[in-house]
Amino acid sequence: MLAEHMTWVEYQEAVKKIVILPLGAFEQHGPHLPLNVDVVIPSRLAECAAEQLEGMVLPAINYGYKSQPTSGGGPLFPGTTSLDGETLIHLILDILRDTYRHGGRKFLLLNGHYENMAFATEAVDLFLREAKDARLVILAWWDIVSEKLVKEIWAEAGFPGWDTEHASIAETSLMLYFTPEHVRVDKIVDDQSERTPPYAIFPPPADIVPKSGVLYKATYASQAKGEMLAKEITESIVRIVRQELA
Amino acid sequence: MLAEHMTWVEYQEAVKKIVILPLGAFEQHGPHLPLNVDVVIPSRLAECAAEQLEGMVLPAINYGYKSQPTSGGGPLFPGTTSLDGETLIHLILDILRDTYRHGGRKFLLLNGHYENMAFATEAVDLFLREAKDARLVILAWWDIVSEKLVKEIWAEAGFPGWDTEHASIAETSLMLYFTPEHVRVDKIVDDQSERTPPYAIFPPPADIVPKSGVLYKATYASQAKGEMLAKEITESIVRIVRQELA
Amino acid sequence: MLAEHMTWVEYQEAVKKIVILPLGAFEQHGPHLPLNVDVVIPSRLAECAAEQLEGMVLPAINYGYKSQPTSGGGPLFPGTTSLDGETLIHLILDILRDTYRHGGRKFLLLNGHYENMAFATEAVDLFLREAKDARLVILAWWDIVSEKLVKEIWAEAGFPGWDTEHASIAETSLMLYFTPEHVRVDKIVDDQSERTPPYAIFPPPADIVPKSGVLYKATYASQAKGEMLAKEITESIVRIVRQELA
Amino acid sequence: MLAEHMTWVEYQEAVKKIVILPLGAFEQHGPHLPLNVDVVIPSRLAECAAEQLEGMVLPAINYGYKSQPTSGGGPLFPGTTSLDGETLIHLILDILRDTYRHGGRKFLLLNGHYENMAFATEAVDLFLREAKDARLVILAWWDIVSEKLVKEIWAEAGFPGWDTEHASIAETSLMLYFTPEHVRVDKIVDDQSERTPPYAIFPPPADIVPKSGVLYKATYASQAKGEMLAKEITESIVRIVRQELA
Amino acid sequence: MLAEHMTWVEYQEAVKKIVILPLGAFEQHGPHLPLNVDVVIPSRLAECAAEQLEGMVLPAINYGYKSQPTSGGGPLFPGTTSLDGETLIHLILDILRDTYRHGGRKFLLLNGHYENMAFATEAVDLFLREAKDARLVILAWWDIVSEKLVKEIWAEAGFPGWDTEHASIAETSLMLYFTPEHVRVDKIVDDQSERTPPYAIFPPPADIVPKSGVLYKATYASQAKGEMLAKEITESIVRIVRQELA
Amino acid sequence: MLAEHMTWVEYQEAVKKIVILPLGAFEQHGPHLPLNVDVVIPSRLAECAAEQLEGMVLPAINYGYKSQPTSGGGPLFPGTTSLDGETLIHLILDILRDTYRHGGRKFLLLNGHYENMAFATEAVDLFLREAKDARLVILAWWDIVSEKLVKEIWAEAGFPGWDTEHASIAETSLMLYFTPEHVRVDKIVDDQSERTPPYAIFPPPADIVPKSGVLYKATYASQAKGEMLAKEITESIVRIVRQELA
């Protein structure tokens, strides 16, 4: 499933099926999660889905668009290393173009970093000017979590909306499920900014970003919740791909 | 207040106060609204706010980023005329840079078109690499409507979320309030797509875009609702600017 | 005629006829004229011509290329807010490309700001690489004023050439005709630079730019002259479009 | 004087004086003149001026911006090989930037191809964002020919304006003076387009470009006229540089 | 050592030491090696070196510049997925810029894909325009293998030069050492193109690329040779970094 | 043969044959050679080859990519004036595109400056996306010198490899053969850097660049060696072009 482990001989067949490109980032995720959370989650979900879809997973975009203060802590947190919008657009576009040249026609861009969405959309729009017969889906994993599961997982803590779920219950749970060895369980905290304005302020004032980089109650995370999320999201991805790219 | 009507002599004082740049688009808004809805609404709100703030309103960005199917009908509707992401980034950046050169330090980017947000954010990020002492707010008018007012205005129709409010109750009401002469009241319809998937599909299938270009129940719009929206939004803008850019 | 007031339903027919894109700027025009002179004049001329041609007028380019000292006062005048060359090229290109996608084939780019010309030309050249069957005219309104009318209008003041007519008789007269409410008649002055070298100097020395931003004798302007200009230019535009884009 | 013949040891002193960059093109100039007319003329004028100014002449820009039909025959003539606007801007900018790094502060951009002007201006504007203490003049050689000399040289043929002087009396005369061995004297013709509209048409119709590529009466050219032009222009360049860049 | 596994708290100290960015590619490496060879080798060497240097390894560039026929089989091999030059330049530049913002001053760019070199160099040159006090080394692992070791490892097969060593003894041996589970030992072949011209031909004729994608004698590879290479290269990297970036 | 001396009438036939574009640079070459060595050598070789091939030589790229310390002395030597990578890519691309438009299909890019290679390759790759039936060879003159001739010419001095041959025996000999009037024979020196590391260091330390800019033993140069090199290289070019572009 992982294109990076294939030889070119294997790749040439695999590319004709479903091609999944995980879109990640290199971004702070609190004192307990590694900087590659946004790469790990979509990559592992992509693997799970690819297994059922007989799809192929391309190497992930491992640096993404600039983290914003109220959805990820913002650019000033140490570690958060981001691309200019134009760079990310062309990075995704070039990968799509070359994969198309090799025969790829059906693409899932599986996003793990909110701020990537608009630039991935632009890359796809530019790609379609050339690749008239390609079909693509861009999907952020949190956008397809069912209301039912949200109620279940955030039953105790209360659901704050996906924006402020950064480095909190969903991401911590998924990391506990996918790579528990990289979660510093003793460092997990609940935190929040003093306020979350519904607009963007530049440069960001201190009170809109929590000191820890955790935007909500990460202590409510668990491996079991991670498993529930991973399984439901995988099923949904498989269903969506079959429906939209069949 | 309108910079376009000022002479350079008047401008040189005005630029030192609050500078408002409305971010619009040229986009289909159903069979009853003109193509410039996304310019008119933020421009008129900007004027209302500027009056109280003694601010200056720059000429609006009158072409915006590409309309997406589930939030605006998408690029295939006749009329919708959009800029590439890079063009929009540089358009906003150049205007900010030159205004800064003339003494502008406090900027409100008042957005009327959802798809502009990420590219406006990128423009501001690039701007701040040069303009170390500038301060900016980017604000989309719908993001600051209070829950209380949402309940009141969508009491009968039910609130579908802002995404699908395109060309519907809020925009039609605001246009009835600001420029009733451009609303074809006899053409107002309720409509909706067959489905609104929580992911993007390229090219967009027919069933995710309503035929009319109206994404919800526009017939529930009224001038009175437009007035209520305009007044509350204006007050909020004034309060936000005073708080964040004072 | 104004595309911005059309609905998409109306636009889809109108785009197949003549499409006029006014090219303006945001530039100082002396102590008596507003900063949007270069938008107002081509936009209003476009409307006049479109009426006779059954053409459609797109929203104007409202920020243009950088004003030069000897033809517009230069970039250092407060208010003059300009785009980099690459931004303007792509702004015009994107608008042409999307309008072509909707069925536009016949375009008039009606320019009101001298410095835009080369960049509009480049945009059109890039556009024609893709749009093989499009036909376009780029026209600056002053370039089609007849010698006869020049003699008549500048009979008293003497014609200094179009370069130094900035914010002077022609533009002031046209603004008195089109939007007299925005002309500060009590502020109209005659002025000129100490010298007008036939080459460009960077950075511009003070003696090549008049203090007022008026480059010639604006006091000789009148509404009647504005009407004469507007009528002749409109007739010429109509004739040219019929001849070249029929 | 020619930087290309200097060693780096010689260059390091020379760069501190006046630096002249000739701006040329590779463009058709009728059946009698070589494709490098627009390089030869400003390069040779630059040498003449540099001798008196103790200046240094950089290697010329040998491909320029796109020839336009009514000022050079247009892009469809065989041979005319041009750069996109953005390429030319960056080509000039990079050369200025590196020369500045070596100590260059006083620059003359001596243009031999009309269509280069706006893009050279943009390059200089971008350059000055970085090079705060640089001073530059951009000058096209025809713009500084005195009225007196125009009257003398075009006494018989009549002066048609500089636009249509392409490949005609001035350029042919200068080439007869500078490099007579490259002028096909037996191929010199008078020609003209059927019409010269005061606007641009895309794609260009056949009747606005003369078949030969000569836009006026080249048979009136002579080596003597070339010498008169060369000497006057050189003197003017020297005077202008001394005045503006001293 | 791996920045991707660090939290932001850990990263903020680590970034002040040596920062290593592996430069890889996604490129065919014969029927026996996976497509990520050029990522694995520099990443693993970076880890080995970072251990001794107390350095930090950033996530690798996982798509590189376009493979050339005579050094990697060329772009037409299935799987080889490459970036345009400009994209790669900006990708590396953006990562350097943001890492510098967090305090990084000493950088090793450790390259595993020949074709990346010039574009990495350009990225660094642009970076140094802004980051005046940064110090960097760009190093391709094969360029620092000692002559002594070359003689030893290629004793039997003969050393063909590094260009044609693609997917051959060195890379196969290193992969057998680093990730033997991804080497298809039963698919290892010796191969070569019919000719290796000392110039580039576009489009590439069939006889300059071997059918298998292996450019030399891969059967002479062994895990032991991989270990020898890895150890010597690691030692050299450590020595070089200590010498040049101390 | 020289396109710059042709008229458009002559060019239109010549372009259909072999088109040679010399790729040069403006770069220091020691205290004895002029700054245009990298333009002169490929231009003169191109002329020699074109004579036998009935080919056409375009005006050379006269500014190239950035000189590197260990192959050319680096950017800090006075005189070395270079283009950004993107500028060079587009410069070459634009020339190829327009020449193709005029009927050119067979191109030799004859390089005289090592650092140009990757950017010329990128330009050709972008060109081939549009020009499906074009065929090109990119060739650096030193890469085709036979081993036999290397042995002969470097018999006394010893061959140091082409990298450090900068401004040394080969280039000095070729300049003595092609333009002896521009060689300062009294300034010829032998020199070398204290060390030539097999990796790049930024900023370059003083000990990797020789003070003179000569990287090896220029005193072993002679006009006779220049003639031997020129003749063999010309023959090889002719043979290669006939073989690859026939």
mmCIF file of C-alpha atoms in Angstrom, chain B residues 80-172:
data_model
loop_
_atom_site.group_PDB
_atom_site.id
_atom_site.type_symbol
_atom_site.label_atom_id
_atom_site.label_comp_id
_atom_site.label_asym_id
_atom_site.label_seq_id
_atom_site.Cartn_x
_atom_site.Cartn_y
_atom_site.Cartn_z
ATOM 1 C CA THR B 80 -18.529 33.617 -11.243
ATOM 2 C CA THR B 81 -15.175 35.157 -12.155
ATOM 3 C CA SER B 82 -12.298 34.419 -9.827
ATOM 4 C CA LEU B 83 -8.613 34.906 -9.276
ATOM 5 C CA ASP B 84 -5.935 32.294 -8.831
ATOM 6 C CA GLY B 85 -4.755 32.041 -5.242
ATOM 7 C CA GLU B 86 -1.391 33.640 -5.975
ATOM 8 C CA THR B 87 -3.006 36.586 -7.747
ATOM 9 C CA LEU B 88 -5.291 37.321 -4.812
ATOM 10 C CA ILE B 89 -2.440 37.024 -2.311
ATOM 11 C CA HIS B 90 -0.351 39.549 -4.228
ATOM 12 C CA LEU B 91 -3.272 41.864 -4.907
ATOM 13 C CA ILE B 92 -3.976 42.235 -1.195
ATOM 14 C CA LEU B 93 -0.278 42.337 -0.303
ATOM 15 C CA ASP B 94 0.495 45.134 -2.776
ATOM 16 C CA ILE B 95 -2.382 47.272 -1.487
ATOM 17 C CA LEU B 96 -1.312 46.779 2.126
ATOM 18 C CA ARG B 97 2.321 47.522 1.303
ATOM 19 C CA ASP B 98 1.575 50.785 -0.474
ATOM 20 C CA THR B 99 -0.909 51.907 2.160
ATOM 21 C CA TYR B 100 1.706 51.218 4.817
ATOM 22 C CA ARG B 101 4.171 53.322 2.842
ATOM 23 C CA HIS B 102 1.710 56.213 3.132
ATOM 24 C CA GLY B 103 1.457 55.799 6.898
ATOM 25 C CA GLY B 104 -1.264 53.169 7.371
ATOM 26 C CA ARG B 105 -0.649 51.002 10.452
ATOM 27 C CA LYS B 106 -4.078 49.751 11.532
ATOM 28 C CA PHE B 107 -6.007 47.635 9.074
ATOM 29 C CA LEU B 108 -9.328 45.873 9.047
ATOM 30 C CA LEU B 109 -9.794 43.385 6.214
ATOM 31 C CA LEU B 110 -13.561 42.964 6.085
ATOM 32 C CA ASN B 111 -14.417 39.863 4.132
ATOM 33 C CA GLY B 112 -17.646 39.194 2.248
ATOM 34 C CA HIS B 113 -16.647 35.976 0.441
ATOM 35 C CA TYR B 114 -15.835 32.838 2.393
ATOM 36 C CA GLU B 115 -13.239 31.473 -0.031
ATOM 37 C CA ASN B 116 -11.030 34.576 0.357
ATOM 38 C CA MET B 117 -10.055 33.863 3.962
ATOM 39 C CA ALA B 118 -6.932 31.706 3.586
ATOM 40 C CA PHE B 119 -5.450 33.851 0.834
ATOM 41 C CA ALA B 120 -6.075 37.065 2.769
ATOM 42 C CA THR B 121 -4.350 35.426 5.727
ATOM 43 C CA GLU B 122 -1.340 34.548 3.566
ATOM 44 C CA ALA B 123 -1.192 38.105 2.206
ATOM 45 C CA VAL B 124 -1.134 39.464 5.741
ATOM 46 C CA ASP B 125 1.562 37.013 6.805
ATOM 47 C CA LEU B 126 3.806 38.071 3.906
ATOM 48 C CA PHE B 127 3.017 41.736 4.641
ATOM 49 C CA LEU B 128 4.108 41.392 8.257
ATOM 50 C CA ARG B 129 7.543 40.146 7.194
ATOM 51 C CA GLU B 130 8.132 43.704 6.006
ATOM 52 C CA ALA B 131 5.759 45.801 8.083
ATOM 53 C CA LYS B 132 6.865 44.997 11.596
ATOM 54 C CA ASP B 133 4.693 47.576 13.357
ATOM 55 C CA ALA B 134 1.434 47.068 11.478
ATOM 56 C CA ARG B 135 -1.603 45.599 13.200
ATOM 57 C CA LEU B 136 -4.456 43.926 11.393
ATOM 58 C CA VAL B 137 -7.767 42.176 11.892
ATOM 59 C CA ILE B 138 -9.297 39.894 9.267
ATOM 60 C CA LEU B 139 -12.991 39.454 9.855
ATOM 61 C CA ALA B 140 -15.811 37.801 7.902
ATOM 62 C CA TRP B 141 -19.103 39.504 8.645
ATOM 63 C CA TRP B 142 -21.071 36.283 9.243
ATOM 64 C CA ASP B 143 -18.601 35.060 11.847
ATOM 65 C CA ILE B 144 -19.569 37.826 14.245
ATOM 66 C CA VAL B 145 -23.351 37.535 14.070
ATOM 67 C CA SER B 146 -24.539 36.696 17.586
ATOM 68 C CA GLU B 147 -26.252 33.401 18.392
ATOM 69 C CA LYS B 148 -29.164 35.434 19.664
ATOM 70 C CA LEU B 149 -29.691 37.120 16.328
ATOM 71 C CA VAL B 150 -29.259 33.855 14.445
ATOM 72 C CA LYS B 151 -32.081 32.374 16.497
ATOM 73 C CA GLU B 152 -34.285 35.330 15.794
ATOM 74 C CA ILE B 153 -33.695 35.592 12.074
ATOM 75 C CA TRP B 154 -33.780 31.890 11.318
ATOM 76 C CA ALA B 155 -36.643 31.231 13.732
ATOM 77 C CA GLU B 156 -39.028 30.108 11.009
ATOM 78 C CA ALA B 157 -36.670 28.622 8.409
ATOM 79 C CA GLY B 158 -34.184 26.965 10.742
ATOM 80 C CA PHE B 159 -30.483 27.819 10.619
ATOM 81 C CA PRO B 160 -28.615 25.550 8.197
ATOM 82 C CA GLY B 161 -25.109 26.774 9.095
ATOM 83 C CA TRP B 162 -23.313 29.618 7.365
ATOM 84 C CA ASP B 163 -21.898 27.480 4.557
ATOM 85 C CA THR B 164 -25.208 26.883 2.887
ATOM 86 C CA GLU B 165 -26.591 30.325 3.650
ATOM 87 C CA HIS B 166 -25.237 31.417 0.243
ATOM 88 C CA ALA B 167 -27.656 33.689 -1.635
ATOM 89 C CA SER B 168 -30.224 32.884 1.013
ATOM 90 C CA ILE B 169 -31.733 34.625 4.023
ATOM 91 C CA ALA B 170 -28.760 36.641 5.263
ATOM 92 C CA GLU B 171 -27.409 37.861 1.940
ATOM 93 C CA THR B 172 -30.829 38.513 0.439
#
